[in-house]
Coordinates of C-alpha atoms in Angstrom, one line a residue:
X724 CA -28.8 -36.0 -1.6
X725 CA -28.2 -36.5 -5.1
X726 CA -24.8 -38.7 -4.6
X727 CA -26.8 -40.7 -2.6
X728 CA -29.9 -40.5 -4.7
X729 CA -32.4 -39.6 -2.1
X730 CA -34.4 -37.5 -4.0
X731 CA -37.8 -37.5 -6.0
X732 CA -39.4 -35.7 -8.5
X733 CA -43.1 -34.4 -9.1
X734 CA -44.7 -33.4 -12.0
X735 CA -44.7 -29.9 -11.0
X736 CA -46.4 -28.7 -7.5
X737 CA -44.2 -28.9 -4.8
X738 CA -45.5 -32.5 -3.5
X739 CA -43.8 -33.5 -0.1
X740 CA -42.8 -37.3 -0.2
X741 CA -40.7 -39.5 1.9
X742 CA -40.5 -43.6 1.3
X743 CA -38.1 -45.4 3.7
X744 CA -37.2 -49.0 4.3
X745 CA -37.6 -49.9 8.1
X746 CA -35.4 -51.7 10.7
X747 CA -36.7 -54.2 12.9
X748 CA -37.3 -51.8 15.5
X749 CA -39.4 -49.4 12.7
X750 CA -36.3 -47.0 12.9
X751 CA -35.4 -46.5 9.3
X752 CA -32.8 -48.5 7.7
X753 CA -32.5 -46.8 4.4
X754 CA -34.0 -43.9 2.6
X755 CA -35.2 -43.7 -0.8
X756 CA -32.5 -44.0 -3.1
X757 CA -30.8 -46.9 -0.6
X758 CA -29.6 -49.9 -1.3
X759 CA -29.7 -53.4 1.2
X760 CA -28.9 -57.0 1.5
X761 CA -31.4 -59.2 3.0
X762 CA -33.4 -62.2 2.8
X763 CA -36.3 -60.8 5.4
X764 CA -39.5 -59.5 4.1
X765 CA -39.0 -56.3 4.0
X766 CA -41.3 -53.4 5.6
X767 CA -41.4 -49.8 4.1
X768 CA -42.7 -46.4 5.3
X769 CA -44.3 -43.7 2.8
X770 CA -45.2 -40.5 4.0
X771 CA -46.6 -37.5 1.3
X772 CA -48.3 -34.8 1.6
X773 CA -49.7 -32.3 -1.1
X774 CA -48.5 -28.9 -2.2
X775 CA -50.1 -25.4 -1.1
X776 CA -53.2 -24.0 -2.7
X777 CA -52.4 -21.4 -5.0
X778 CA -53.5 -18.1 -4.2
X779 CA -54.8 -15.8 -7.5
X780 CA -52.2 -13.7 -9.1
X781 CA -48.6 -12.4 -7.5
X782 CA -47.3 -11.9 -4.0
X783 CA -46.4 -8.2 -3.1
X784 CA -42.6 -9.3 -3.4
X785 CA -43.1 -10.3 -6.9
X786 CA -44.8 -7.0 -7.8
X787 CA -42.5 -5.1 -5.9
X788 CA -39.2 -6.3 -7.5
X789 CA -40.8 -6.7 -11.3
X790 CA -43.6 -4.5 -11.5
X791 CA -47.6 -5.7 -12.5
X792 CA -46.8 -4.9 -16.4
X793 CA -43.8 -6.9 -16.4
X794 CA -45.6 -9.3 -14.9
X795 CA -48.7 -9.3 -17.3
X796 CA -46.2 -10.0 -19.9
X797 CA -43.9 -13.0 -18.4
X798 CA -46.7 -14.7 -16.9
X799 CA -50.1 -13.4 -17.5
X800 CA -50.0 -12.2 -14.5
X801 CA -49.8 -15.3 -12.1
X802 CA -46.9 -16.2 -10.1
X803 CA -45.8 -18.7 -7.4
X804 CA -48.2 -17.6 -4.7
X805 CA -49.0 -20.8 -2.0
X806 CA -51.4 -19.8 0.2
X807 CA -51.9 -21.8 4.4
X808 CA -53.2 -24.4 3.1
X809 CA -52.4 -27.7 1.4
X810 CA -54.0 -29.7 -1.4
X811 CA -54.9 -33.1 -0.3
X812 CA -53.2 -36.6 -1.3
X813 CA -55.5 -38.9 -2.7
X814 CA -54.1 -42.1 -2.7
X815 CA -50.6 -43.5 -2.3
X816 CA -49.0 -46.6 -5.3
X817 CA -46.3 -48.7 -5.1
X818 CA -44.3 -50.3 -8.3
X819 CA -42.3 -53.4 -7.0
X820 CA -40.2 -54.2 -10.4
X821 CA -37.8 -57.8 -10.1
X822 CA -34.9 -57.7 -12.5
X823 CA -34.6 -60.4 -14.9
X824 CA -33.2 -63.3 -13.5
X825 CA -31.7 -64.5 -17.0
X826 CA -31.2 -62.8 -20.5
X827 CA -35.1 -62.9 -21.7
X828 CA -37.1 -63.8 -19.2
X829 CA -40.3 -62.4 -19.8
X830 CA -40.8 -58.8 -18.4
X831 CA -45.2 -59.2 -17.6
X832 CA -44.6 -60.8 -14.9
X833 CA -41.9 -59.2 -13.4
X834 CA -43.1 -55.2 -12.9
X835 CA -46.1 -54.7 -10.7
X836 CA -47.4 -51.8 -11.5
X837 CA -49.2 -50.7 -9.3
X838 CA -48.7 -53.3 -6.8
X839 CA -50.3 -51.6 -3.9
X840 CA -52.7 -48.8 -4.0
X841 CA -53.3 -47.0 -0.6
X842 CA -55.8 -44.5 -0.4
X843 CA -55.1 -41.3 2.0
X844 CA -57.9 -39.8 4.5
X845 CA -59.4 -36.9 3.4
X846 CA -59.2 -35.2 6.8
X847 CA -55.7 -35.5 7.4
X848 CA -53.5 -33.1 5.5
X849 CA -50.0 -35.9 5.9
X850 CA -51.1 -39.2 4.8
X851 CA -48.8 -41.6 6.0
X852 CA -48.7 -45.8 5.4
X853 CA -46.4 -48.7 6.4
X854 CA -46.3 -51.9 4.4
X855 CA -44.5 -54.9 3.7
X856 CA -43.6 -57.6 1.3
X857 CA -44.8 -61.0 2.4
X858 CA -43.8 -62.5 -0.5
X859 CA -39.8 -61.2 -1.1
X860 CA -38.3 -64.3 0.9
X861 CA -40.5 -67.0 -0.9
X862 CA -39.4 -65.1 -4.2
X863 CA -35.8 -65.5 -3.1
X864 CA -34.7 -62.7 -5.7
X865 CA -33.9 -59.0 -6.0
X866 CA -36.4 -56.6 -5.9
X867 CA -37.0 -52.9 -6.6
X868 CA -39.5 -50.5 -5.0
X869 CA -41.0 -47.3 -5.6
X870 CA -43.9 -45.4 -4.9
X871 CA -45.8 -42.7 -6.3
X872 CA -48.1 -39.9 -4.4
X873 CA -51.6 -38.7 -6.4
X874 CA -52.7 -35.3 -5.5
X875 CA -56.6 -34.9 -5.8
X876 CA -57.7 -33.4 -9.2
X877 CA -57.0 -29.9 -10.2
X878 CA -57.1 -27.3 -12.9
X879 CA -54.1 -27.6 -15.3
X880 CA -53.5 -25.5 -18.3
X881 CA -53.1 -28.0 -21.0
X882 CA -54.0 -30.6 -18.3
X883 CA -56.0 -32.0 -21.4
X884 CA -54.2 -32.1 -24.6
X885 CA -57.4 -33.6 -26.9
X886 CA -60.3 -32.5 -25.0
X887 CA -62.5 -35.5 -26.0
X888 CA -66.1 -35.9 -26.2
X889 CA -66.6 -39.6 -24.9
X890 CA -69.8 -41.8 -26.0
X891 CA -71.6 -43.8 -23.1
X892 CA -68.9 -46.7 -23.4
X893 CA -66.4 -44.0 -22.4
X894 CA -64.6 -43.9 -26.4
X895 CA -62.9 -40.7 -27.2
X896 CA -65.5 -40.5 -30.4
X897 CA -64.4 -36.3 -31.2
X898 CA -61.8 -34.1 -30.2
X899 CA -60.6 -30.3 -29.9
X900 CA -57.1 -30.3 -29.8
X901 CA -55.4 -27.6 -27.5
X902 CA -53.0 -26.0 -30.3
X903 CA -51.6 -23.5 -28.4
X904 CA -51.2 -21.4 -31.5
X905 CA -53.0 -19.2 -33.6
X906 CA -55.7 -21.9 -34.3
X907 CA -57.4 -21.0 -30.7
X908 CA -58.3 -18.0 -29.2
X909 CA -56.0 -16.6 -26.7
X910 CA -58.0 -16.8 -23.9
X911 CA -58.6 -20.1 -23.9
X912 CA -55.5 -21.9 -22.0
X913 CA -57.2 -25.6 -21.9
X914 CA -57.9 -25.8 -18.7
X915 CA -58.7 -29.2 -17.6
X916 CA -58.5 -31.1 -14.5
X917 CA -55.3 -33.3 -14.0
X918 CA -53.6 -35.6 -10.6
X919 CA -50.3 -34.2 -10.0
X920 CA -48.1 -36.4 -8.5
X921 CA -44.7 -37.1 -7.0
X922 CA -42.1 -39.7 -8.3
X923 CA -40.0 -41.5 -5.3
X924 CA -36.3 -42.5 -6.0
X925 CA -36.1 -46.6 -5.9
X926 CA -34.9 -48.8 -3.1
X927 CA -32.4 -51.3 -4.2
X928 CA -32.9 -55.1 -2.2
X929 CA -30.3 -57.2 -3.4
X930 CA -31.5 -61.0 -2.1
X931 CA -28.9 -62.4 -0.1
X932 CA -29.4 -65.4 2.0

């Protein structure tokens, strides 16, 4: 997978993603990661869906093989412990980025990002979308794709470095930093609400008509 660069990364759940360029017949053509030549708009398939809900403290596995003190001290306690059900995908963005077509043409105009935003039920656990690029054979050039999966809000330590207190024009006007030394209490782990989210590996088009 990593020769052929089919791979993604999140920012630290275990996100599900998939994003794959389809065939004519919606069969897919290339996976993330894949390269193509082709002058026909394109039409891509993104499919995501969130990572397990933790479950308070340690599984009996973990206790079992390191023992509760041991694991007061590595990790206050709390371990990797998914429980049955998943957190829920918000929304789904895609980046479309053109490569410079000459040595400094302007970048503005070239990186769309985002360039679509497709927002996920929030009944269904696997949200799933198909898109295309109407505008790739009018562009005539190469093109680069890649899309990014949101996970619904959730409780992070440090999720909020500055902790702001925002005036009614939404200005950061005061903060309390999260030092994470001796200039807080120990208890307090900065818990603030952050998206997670997953990072897909490009597809390559190479324009060739």
């Amino acid at each position: 997978a990593l020769d052929r660069r089919e791979v993604y990364g999140t920012s630290g759940p275990r996100i599900l993603l998939w994003f794959d360029l389809l065939a004519g017949n919606g069969e897919i053509a290339r996976p993330m990661g894949g390269e193509m030549r082709t002058a026909e708009a394109p039409r891509f398939r993104i499919r995501a869906m969130g990572a397990m809900e933790q479950q308070p403290g340690c599984p009996d596995q973990s206790v079992a093989a390191l023992g509760a003190g041991r694991l007061q001290r590595l990790c206050y306690g709390e371990c990797y412990n998914p429980g049955s059900r998943r957190q829920r995908i918000d929304r789904l963005e895609v980046i479309r980025v053109r490569p410079q077509g000459f040595a400094g043409e302007p970048l503005a105009k070239l990186i769309d990002d985002p360039w679509r935003v497709i927002p996920c039920d929030s009944a269904d656990e696997l949200c799933t979308a198909e898109f295309g690029d109407p505008e790739y054979a009018g562009a005539a050039r190469d093109t680069i794709y890649y899309v990014r999966a949101i996970q619904q809000p959730t409780d992070a330590v440090n999720g909020d470095g500055l902790r702001c207190d925002y005036d009614s024009e939404g200005n950061c006007v005061a903060v309390k930093p999260c030092h994470g030394d001796y200039r807080l209490d120990r208890s307090d782990d900065c818990l603030a609400k952050v998206e997670e989210r997953a990072w897909s590996s490009p597809i390559y088009l190479d324009y060739a008509p």
